[in-house]
mmCIF file of N, CA, C and O in Angstrom:
data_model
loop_
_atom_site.group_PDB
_atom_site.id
_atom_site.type_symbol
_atom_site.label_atom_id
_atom_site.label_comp_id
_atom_site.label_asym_id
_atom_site.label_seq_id
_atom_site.Cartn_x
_atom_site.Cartn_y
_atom_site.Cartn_z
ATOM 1 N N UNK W 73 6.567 -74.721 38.277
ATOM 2 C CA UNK W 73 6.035 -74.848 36.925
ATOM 3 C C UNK W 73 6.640 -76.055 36.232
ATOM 4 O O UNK W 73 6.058 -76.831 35.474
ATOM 5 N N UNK W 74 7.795 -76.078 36.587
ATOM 6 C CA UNK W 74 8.544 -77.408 35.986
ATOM 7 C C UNK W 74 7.899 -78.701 36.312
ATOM 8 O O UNK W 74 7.559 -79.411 35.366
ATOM 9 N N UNK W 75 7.710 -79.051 37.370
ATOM 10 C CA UNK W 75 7.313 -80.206 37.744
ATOM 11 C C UNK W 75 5.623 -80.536 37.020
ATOM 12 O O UNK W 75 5.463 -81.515 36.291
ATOM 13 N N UNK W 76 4.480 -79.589 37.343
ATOM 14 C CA UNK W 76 3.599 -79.338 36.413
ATOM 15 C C UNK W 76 3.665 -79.741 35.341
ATOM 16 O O UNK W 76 3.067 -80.759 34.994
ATOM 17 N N UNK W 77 4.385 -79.065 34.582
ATOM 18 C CA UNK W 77 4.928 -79.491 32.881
ATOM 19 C C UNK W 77 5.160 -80.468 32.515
ATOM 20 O O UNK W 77 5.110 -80.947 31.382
ATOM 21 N N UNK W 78 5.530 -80.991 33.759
ATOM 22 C CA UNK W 78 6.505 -82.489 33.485
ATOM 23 C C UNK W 78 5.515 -83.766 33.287
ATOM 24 O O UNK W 78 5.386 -84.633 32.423
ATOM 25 N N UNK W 79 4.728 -83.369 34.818
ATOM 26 C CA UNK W 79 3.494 -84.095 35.080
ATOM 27 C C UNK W 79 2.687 -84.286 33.191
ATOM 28 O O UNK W 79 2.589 -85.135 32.305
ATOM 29 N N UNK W 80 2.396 -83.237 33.399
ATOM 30 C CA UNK W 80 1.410 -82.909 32.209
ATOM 31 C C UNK W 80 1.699 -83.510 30.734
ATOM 32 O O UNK W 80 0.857 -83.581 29.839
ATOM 33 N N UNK W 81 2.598 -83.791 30.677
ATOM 34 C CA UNK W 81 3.162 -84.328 29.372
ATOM 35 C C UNK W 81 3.743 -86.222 29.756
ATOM 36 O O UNK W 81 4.013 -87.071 28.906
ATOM 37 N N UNK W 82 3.777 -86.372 31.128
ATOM 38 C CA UNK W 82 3.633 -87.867 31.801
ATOM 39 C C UNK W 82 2.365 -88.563 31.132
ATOM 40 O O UNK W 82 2.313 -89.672 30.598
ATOM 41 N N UNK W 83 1.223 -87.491 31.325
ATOM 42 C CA UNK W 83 -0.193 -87.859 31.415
ATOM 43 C C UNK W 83 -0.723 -88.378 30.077
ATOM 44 O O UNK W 83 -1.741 -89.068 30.037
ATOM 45 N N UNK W 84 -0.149 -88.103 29.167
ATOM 46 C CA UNK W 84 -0.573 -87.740 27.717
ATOM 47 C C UNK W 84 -0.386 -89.621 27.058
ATOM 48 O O UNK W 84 0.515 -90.313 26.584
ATOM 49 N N UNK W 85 -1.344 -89.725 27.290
ATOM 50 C CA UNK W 85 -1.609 -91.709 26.126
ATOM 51 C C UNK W 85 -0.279 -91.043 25.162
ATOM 52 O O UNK W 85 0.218 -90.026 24.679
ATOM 53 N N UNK W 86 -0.147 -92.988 25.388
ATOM 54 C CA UNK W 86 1.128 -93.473 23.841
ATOM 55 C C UNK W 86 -0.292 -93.009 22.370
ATOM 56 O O UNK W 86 -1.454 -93.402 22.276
ATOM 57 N N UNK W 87 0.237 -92.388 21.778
ATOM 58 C CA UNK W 87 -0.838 -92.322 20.462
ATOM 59 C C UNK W 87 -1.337 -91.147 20.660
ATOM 60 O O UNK W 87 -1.429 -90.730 19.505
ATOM 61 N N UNK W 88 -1.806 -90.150 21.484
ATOM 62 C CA UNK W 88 -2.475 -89.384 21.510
ATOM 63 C C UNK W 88 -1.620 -87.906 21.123
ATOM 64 O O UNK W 88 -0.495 -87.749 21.598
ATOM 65 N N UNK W 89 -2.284 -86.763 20.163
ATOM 66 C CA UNK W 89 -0.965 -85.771 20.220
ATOM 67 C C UNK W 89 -1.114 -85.259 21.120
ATOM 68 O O UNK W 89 -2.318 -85.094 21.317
ATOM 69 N N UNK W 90 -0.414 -84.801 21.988
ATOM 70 C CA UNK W 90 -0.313 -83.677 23.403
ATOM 71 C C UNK W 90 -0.593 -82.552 23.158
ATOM 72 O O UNK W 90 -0.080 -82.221 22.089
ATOM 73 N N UNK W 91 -1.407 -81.435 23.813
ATOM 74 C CA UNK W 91 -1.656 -80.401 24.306
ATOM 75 C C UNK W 91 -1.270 -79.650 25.161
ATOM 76 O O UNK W 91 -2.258 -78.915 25.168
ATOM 77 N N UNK W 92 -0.779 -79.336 25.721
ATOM 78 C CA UNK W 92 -0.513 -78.300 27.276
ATOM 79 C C UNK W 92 -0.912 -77.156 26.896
ATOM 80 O O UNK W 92 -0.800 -76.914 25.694
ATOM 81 N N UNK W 93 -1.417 -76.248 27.675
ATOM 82 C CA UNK W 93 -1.440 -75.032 27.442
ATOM 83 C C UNK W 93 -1.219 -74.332 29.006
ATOM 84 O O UNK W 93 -1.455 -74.814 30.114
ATOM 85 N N UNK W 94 -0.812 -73.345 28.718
ATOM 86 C CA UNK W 94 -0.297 -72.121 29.743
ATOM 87 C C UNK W 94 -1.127 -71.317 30.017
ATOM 88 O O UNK W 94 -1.150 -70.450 29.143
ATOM 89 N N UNK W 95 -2.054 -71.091 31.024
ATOM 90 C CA UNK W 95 -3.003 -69.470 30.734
ATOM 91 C C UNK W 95 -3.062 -68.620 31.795
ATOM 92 O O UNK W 95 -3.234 -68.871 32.988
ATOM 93 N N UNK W 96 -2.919 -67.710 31.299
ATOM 94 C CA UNK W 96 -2.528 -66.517 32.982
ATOM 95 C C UNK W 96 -3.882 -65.723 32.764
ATOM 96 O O UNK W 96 -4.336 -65.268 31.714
ATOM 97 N N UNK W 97 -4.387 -65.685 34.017
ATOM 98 C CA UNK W 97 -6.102 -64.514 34.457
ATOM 99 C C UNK W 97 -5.226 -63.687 35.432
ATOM 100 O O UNK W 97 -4.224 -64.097 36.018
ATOM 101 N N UNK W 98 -5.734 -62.547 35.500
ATOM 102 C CA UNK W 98 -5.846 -61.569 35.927
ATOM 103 C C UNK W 98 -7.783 -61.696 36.828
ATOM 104 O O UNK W 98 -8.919 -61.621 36.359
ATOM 105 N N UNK W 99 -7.312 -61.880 38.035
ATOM 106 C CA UNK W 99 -8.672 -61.261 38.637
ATOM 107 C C UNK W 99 -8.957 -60.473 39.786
ATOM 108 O O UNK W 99 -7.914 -60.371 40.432
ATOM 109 N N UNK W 100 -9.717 -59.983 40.232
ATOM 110 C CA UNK W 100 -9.711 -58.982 41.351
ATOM 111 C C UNK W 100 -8.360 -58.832 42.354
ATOM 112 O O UNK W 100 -7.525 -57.942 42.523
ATOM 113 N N UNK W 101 -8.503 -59.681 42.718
ATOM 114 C CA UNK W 101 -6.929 -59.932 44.060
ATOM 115 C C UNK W 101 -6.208 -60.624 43.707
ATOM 116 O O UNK W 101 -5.158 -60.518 44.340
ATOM 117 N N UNK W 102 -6.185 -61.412 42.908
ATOM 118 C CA UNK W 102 -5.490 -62.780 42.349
ATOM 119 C C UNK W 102 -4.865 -62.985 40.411
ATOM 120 O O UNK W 102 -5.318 -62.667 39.311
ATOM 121 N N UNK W 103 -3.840 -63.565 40.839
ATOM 122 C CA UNK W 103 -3.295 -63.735 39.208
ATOM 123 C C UNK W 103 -3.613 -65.308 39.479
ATOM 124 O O UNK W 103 -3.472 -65.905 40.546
ATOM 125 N N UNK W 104 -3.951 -65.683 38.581
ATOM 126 C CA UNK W 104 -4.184 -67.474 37.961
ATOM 127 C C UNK W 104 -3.684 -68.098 37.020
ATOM 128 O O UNK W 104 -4.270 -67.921 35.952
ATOM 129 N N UNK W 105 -2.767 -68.808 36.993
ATOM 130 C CA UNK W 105 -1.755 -69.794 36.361
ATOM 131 C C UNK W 105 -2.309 -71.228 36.255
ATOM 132 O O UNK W 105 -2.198 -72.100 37.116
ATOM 133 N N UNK W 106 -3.093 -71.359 34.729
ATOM 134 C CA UNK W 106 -3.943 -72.376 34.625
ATOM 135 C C UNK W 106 -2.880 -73.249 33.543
ATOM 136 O O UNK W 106 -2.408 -72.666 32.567
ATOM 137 N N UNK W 107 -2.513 -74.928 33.875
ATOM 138 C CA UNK W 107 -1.686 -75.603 32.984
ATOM 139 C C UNK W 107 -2.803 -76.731 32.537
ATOM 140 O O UNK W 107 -3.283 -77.534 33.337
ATOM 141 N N UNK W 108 -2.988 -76.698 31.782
ATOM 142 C CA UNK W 108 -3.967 -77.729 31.223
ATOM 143 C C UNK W 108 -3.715 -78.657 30.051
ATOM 144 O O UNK W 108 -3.359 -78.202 28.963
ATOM 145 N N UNK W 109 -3.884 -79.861 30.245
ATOM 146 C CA UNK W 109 -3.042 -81.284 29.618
ATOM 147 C C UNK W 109 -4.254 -81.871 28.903
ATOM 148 O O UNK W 109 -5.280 -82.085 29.548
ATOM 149 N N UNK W 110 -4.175 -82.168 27.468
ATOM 150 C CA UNK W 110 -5.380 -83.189 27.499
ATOM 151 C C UNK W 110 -5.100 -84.544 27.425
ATOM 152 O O UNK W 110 -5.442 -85.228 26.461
ATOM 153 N N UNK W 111 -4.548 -84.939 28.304
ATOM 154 C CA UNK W 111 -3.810 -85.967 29.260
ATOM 155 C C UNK W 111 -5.355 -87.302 29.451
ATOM 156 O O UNK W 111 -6.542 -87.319 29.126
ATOM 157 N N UNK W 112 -4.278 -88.342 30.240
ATOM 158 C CA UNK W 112 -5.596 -89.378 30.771
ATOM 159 C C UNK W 112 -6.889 -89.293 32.118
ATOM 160 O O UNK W 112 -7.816 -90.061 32.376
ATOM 161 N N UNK W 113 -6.368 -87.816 32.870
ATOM 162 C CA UNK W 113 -6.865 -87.513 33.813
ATOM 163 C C UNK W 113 -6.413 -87.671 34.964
ATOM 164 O O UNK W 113 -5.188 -87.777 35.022
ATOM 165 N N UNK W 114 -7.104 -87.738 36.129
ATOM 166 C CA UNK W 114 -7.178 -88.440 37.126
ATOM 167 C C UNK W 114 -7.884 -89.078 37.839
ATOM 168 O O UNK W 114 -8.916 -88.422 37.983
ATOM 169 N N UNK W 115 -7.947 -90.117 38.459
ATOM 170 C CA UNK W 115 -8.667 -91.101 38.812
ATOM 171 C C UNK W 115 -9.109 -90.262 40.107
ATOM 172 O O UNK W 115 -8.328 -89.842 40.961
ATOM 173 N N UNK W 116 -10.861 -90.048 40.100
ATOM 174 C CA UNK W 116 -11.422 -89.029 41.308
ATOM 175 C C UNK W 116 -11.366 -89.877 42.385
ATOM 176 O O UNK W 116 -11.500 -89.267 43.446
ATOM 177 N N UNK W 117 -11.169 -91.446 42.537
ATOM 178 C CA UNK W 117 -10.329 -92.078 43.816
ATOM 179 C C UNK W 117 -9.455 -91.496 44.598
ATOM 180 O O UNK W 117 -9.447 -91.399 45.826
ATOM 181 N N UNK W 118 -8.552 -91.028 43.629
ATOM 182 C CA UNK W 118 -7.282 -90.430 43.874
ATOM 183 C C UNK W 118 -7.109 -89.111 44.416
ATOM 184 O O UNK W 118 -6.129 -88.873 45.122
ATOM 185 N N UNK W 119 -7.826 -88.374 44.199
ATOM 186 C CA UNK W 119 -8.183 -86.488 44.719
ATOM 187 C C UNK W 119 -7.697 -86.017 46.044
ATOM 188 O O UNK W 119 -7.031 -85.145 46.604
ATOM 189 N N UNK W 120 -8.452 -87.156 46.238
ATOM 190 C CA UNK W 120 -7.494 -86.579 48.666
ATOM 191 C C UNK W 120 -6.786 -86.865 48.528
ATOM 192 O O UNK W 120 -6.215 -86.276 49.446
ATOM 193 N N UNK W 121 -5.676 -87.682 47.849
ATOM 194 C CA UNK W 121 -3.992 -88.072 47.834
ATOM 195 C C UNK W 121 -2.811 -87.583 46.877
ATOM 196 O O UNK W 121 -1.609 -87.828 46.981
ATOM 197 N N UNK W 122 -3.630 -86.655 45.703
ATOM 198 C CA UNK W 122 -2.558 -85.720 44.999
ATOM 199 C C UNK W 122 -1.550 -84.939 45.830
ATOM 200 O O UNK W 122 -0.420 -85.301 45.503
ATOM 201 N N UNK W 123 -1.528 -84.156 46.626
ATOM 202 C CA UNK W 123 -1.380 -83.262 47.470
ATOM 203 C C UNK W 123 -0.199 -84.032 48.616
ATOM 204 O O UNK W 123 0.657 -83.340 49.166
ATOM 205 N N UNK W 124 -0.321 -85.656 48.880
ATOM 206 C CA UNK W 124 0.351 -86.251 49.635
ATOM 207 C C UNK W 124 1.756 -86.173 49.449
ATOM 208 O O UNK W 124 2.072 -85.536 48.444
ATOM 209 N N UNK W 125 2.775 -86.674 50.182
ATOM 210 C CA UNK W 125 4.034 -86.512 50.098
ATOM 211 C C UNK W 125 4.110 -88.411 49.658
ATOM 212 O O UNK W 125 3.430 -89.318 50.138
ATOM 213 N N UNK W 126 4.970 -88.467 48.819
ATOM 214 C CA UNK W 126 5.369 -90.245 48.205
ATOM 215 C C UNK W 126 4.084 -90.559 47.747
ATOM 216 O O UNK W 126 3.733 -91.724 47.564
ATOM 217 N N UNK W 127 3.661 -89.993 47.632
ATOM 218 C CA UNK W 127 2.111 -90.390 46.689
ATOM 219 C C UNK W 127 2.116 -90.534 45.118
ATOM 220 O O UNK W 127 2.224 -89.425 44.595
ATOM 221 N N UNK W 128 2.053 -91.293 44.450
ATOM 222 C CA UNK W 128 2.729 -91.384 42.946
ATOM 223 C C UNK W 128 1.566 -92.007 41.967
ATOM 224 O O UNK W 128 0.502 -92.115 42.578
ATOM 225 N N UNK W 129 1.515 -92.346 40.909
ATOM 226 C CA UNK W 129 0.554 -93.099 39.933
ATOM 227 C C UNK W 129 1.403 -93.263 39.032
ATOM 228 O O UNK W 129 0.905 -93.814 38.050
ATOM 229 N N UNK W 130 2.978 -92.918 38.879
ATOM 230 C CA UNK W 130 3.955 -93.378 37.943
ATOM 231 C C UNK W 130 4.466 -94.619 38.323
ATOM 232 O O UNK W 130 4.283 -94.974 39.488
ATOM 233 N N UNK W 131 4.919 -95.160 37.749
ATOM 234 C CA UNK W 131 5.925 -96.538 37.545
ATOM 235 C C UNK W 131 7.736 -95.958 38.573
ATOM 236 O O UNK W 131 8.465 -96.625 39.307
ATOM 237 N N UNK W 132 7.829 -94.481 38.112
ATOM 238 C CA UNK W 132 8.745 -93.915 38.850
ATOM 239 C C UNK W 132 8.875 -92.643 39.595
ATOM 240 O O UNK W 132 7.823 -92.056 39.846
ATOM 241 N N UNK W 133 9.923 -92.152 39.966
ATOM 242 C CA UNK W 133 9.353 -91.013 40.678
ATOM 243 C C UNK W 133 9.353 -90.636 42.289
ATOM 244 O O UNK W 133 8.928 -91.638 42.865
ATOM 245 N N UNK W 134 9.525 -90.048 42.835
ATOM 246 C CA UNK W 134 9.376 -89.866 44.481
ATOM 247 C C UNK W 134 7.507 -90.002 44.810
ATOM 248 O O UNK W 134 6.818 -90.689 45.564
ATOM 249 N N UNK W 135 7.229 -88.897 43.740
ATOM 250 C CA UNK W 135 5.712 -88.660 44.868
ATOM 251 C C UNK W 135 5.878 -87.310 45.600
ATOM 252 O O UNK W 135 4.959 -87.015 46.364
ATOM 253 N N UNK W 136 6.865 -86.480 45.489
ATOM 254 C CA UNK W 136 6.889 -85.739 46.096
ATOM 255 C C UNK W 136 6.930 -84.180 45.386
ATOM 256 O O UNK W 136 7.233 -83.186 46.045
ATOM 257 N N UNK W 137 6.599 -84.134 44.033
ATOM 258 C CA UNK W 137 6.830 -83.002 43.328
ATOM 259 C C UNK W 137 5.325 -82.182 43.521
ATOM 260 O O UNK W 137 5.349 -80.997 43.854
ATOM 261 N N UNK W 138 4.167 -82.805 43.317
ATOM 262 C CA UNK W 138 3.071 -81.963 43.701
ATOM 263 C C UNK W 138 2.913 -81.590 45.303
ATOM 264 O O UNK W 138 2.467 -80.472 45.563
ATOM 265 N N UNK W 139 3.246 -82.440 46.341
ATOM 266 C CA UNK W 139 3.317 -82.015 47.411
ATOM 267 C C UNK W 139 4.629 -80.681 48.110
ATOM 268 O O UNK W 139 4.494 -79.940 49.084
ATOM 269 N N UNK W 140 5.553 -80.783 47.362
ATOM 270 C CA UNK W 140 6.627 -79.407 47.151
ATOM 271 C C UNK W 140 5.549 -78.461 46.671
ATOM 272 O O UNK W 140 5.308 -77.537 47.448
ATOM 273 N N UNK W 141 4.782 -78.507 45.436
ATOM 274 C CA UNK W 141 4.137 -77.181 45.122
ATOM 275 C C UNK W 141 3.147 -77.184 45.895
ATOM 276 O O UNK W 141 2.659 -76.055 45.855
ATOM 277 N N UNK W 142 2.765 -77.625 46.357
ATOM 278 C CA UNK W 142 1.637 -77.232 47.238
ATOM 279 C C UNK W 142 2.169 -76.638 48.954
ATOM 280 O O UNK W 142 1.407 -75.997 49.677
ATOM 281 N N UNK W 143 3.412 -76.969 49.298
ATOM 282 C CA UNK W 143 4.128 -76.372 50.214
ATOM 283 C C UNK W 143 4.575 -74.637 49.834
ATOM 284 O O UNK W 143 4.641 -73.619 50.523
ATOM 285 N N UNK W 144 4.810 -74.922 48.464
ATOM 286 C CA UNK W 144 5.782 -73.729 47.906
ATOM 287 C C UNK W 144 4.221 -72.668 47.996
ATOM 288 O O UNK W 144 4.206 -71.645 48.681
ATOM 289 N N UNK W 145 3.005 -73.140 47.187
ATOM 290 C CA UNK W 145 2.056 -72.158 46.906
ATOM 291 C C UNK W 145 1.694 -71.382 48.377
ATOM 292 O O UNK W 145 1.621 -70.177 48.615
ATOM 293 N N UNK W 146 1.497 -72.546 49.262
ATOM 294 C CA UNK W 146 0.888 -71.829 50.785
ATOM 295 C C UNK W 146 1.859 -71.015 51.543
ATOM 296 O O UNK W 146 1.414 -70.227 52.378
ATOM 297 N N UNK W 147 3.269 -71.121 51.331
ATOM 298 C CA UNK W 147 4.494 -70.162 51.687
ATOM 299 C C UNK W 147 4.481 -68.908 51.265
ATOM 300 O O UNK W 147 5.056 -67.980 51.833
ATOM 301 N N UNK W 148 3.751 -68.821 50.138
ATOM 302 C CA UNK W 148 3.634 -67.567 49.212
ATOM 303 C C UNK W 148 2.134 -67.077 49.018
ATOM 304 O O UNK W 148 1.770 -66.565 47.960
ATOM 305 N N UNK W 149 1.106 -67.306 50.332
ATOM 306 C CA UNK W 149 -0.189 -67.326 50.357
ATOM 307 C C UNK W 149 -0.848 -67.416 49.009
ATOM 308 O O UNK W 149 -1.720 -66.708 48.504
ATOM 309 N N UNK W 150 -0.174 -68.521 48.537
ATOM 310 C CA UNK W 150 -1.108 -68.834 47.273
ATOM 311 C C UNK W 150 -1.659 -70.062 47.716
ATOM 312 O O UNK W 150 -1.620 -70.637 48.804
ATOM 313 N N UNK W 151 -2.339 -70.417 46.292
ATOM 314 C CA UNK W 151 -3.307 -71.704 46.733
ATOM 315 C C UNK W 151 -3.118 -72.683 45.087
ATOM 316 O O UNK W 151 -3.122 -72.005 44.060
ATOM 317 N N UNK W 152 -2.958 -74.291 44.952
ATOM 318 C CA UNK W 152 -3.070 -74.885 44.476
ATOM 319 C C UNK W 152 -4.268 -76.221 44.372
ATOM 320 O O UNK W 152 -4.380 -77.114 45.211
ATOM 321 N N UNK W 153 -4.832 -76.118 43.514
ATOM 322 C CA UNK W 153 -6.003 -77.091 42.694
ATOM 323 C C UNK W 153 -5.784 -77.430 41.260
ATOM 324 O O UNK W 153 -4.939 -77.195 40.397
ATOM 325 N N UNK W 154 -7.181 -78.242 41.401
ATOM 326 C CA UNK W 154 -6.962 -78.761 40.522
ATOM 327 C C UNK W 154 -8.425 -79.335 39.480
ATOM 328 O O UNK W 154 -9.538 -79.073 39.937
ATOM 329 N N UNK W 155 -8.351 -80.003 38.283
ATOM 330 C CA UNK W 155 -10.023 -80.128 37.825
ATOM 331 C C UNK W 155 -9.786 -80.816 36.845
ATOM 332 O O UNK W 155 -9.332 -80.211 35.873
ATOM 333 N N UNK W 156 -9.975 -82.166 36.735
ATOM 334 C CA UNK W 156 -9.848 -83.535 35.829
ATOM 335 C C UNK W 156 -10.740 -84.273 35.411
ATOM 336 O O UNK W 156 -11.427 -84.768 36.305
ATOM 337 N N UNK W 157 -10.989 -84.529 34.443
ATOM 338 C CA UNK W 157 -12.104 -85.802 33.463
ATOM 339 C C UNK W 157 -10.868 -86.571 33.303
ATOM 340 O O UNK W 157 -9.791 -86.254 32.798
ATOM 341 N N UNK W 158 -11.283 -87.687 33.868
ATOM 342 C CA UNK W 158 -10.808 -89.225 33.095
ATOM 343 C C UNK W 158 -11.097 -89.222 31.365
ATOM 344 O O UNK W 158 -12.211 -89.137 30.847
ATOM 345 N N UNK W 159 -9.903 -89.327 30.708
ATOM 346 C CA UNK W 159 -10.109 -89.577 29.388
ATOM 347 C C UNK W 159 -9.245 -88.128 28.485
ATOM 348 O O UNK W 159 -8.282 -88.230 27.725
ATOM 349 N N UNK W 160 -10.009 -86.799 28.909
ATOM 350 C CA UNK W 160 -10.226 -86.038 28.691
ATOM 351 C C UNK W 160 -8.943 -84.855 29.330
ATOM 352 O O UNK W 160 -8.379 -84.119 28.520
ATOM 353 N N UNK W 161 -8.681 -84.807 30.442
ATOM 354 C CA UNK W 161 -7.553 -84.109 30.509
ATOM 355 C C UNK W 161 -7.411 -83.673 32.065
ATOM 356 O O UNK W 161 -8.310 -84.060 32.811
ATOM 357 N N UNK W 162 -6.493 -83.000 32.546
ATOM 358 C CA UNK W 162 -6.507 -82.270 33.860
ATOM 359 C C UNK W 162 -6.222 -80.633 33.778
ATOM 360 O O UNK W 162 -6.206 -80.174 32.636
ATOM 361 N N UNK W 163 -6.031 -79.855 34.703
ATOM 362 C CA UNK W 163 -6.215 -78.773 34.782
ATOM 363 C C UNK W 163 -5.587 -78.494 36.067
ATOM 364 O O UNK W 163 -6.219 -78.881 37.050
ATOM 365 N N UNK W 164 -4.286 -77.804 36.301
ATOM 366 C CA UNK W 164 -3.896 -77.490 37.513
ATOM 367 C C UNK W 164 -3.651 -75.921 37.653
ATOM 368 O O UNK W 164 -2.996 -75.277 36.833
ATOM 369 N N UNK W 165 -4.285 -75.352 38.847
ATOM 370 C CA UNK W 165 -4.498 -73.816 39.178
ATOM 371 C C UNK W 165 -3.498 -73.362 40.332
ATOM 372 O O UNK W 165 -3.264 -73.839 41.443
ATOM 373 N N UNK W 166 -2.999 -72.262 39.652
ATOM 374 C CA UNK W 166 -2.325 -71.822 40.980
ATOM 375 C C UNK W 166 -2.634 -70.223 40.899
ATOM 376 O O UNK W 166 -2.678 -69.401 39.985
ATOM 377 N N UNK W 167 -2.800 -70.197 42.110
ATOM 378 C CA UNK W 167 -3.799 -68.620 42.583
ATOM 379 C C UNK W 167 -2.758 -68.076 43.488
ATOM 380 O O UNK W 167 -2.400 -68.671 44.504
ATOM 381 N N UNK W 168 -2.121 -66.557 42.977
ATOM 382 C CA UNK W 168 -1.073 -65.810 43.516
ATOM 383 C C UNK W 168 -1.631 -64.857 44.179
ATOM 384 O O UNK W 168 -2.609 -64.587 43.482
ATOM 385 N N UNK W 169 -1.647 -64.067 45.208
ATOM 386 C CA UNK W 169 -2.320 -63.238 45.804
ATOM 387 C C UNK W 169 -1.765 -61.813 44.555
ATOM 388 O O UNK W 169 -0.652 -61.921 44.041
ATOM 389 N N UNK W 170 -2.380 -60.973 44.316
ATOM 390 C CA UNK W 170 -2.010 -59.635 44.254
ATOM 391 C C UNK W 170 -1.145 -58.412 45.203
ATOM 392 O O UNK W 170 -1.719 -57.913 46.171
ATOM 393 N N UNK W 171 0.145 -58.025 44.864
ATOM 394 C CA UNK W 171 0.411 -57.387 45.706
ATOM 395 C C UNK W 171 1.470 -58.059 46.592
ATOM 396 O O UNK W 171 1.894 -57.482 47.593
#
């Protein structure tokens, strides 16, 4: 969640006020942990390479904090995504199994 957070408030334009929000679903088999930024987005170039290890769009940084959660989610048969407008914001999901 930390790294998420971190991301999410990276994303956010000089000038713009920040948003994040936290939202937990409840659904059939699954709990959903939705973090949503109204951030600069992501560039849909970029989509097959979030997930990479040293993969970055910061100035600093490893590159390696979304690829940890995406190790950590599938260890714990969960699943991590994601859902971005350029301009407008991103949206990162993490789906916990039930049980």
């Amino acid at each position: 969640f930390n790294n998420l957070l971190k991301n999410s408030s990276q994303a956010i334009p000089e000038g713009r006020t920040g948003v994040i929000q936290v939202l937990l679903t409840q659904e059939e088999n699954n709990y959903l942990v939705e973090i949503k930024d109204n951030g600069k987005g992501i560039d849909p170039t970029q989509y097959d390479k979030i997930f990479t290890p040293n993969f970055t769009t910061k100035s600093s940084g490893s590159g390696l904090g979304l690829a940890i959660v995406n190790i950590i989610m599938k260890n714990h048969s969960g699943k991590i995504y994601f859902e971005s407008k350029m301009t407008v914001g991103t949206s990162f999901f993490l789906q916990f199994p039930k049980g």
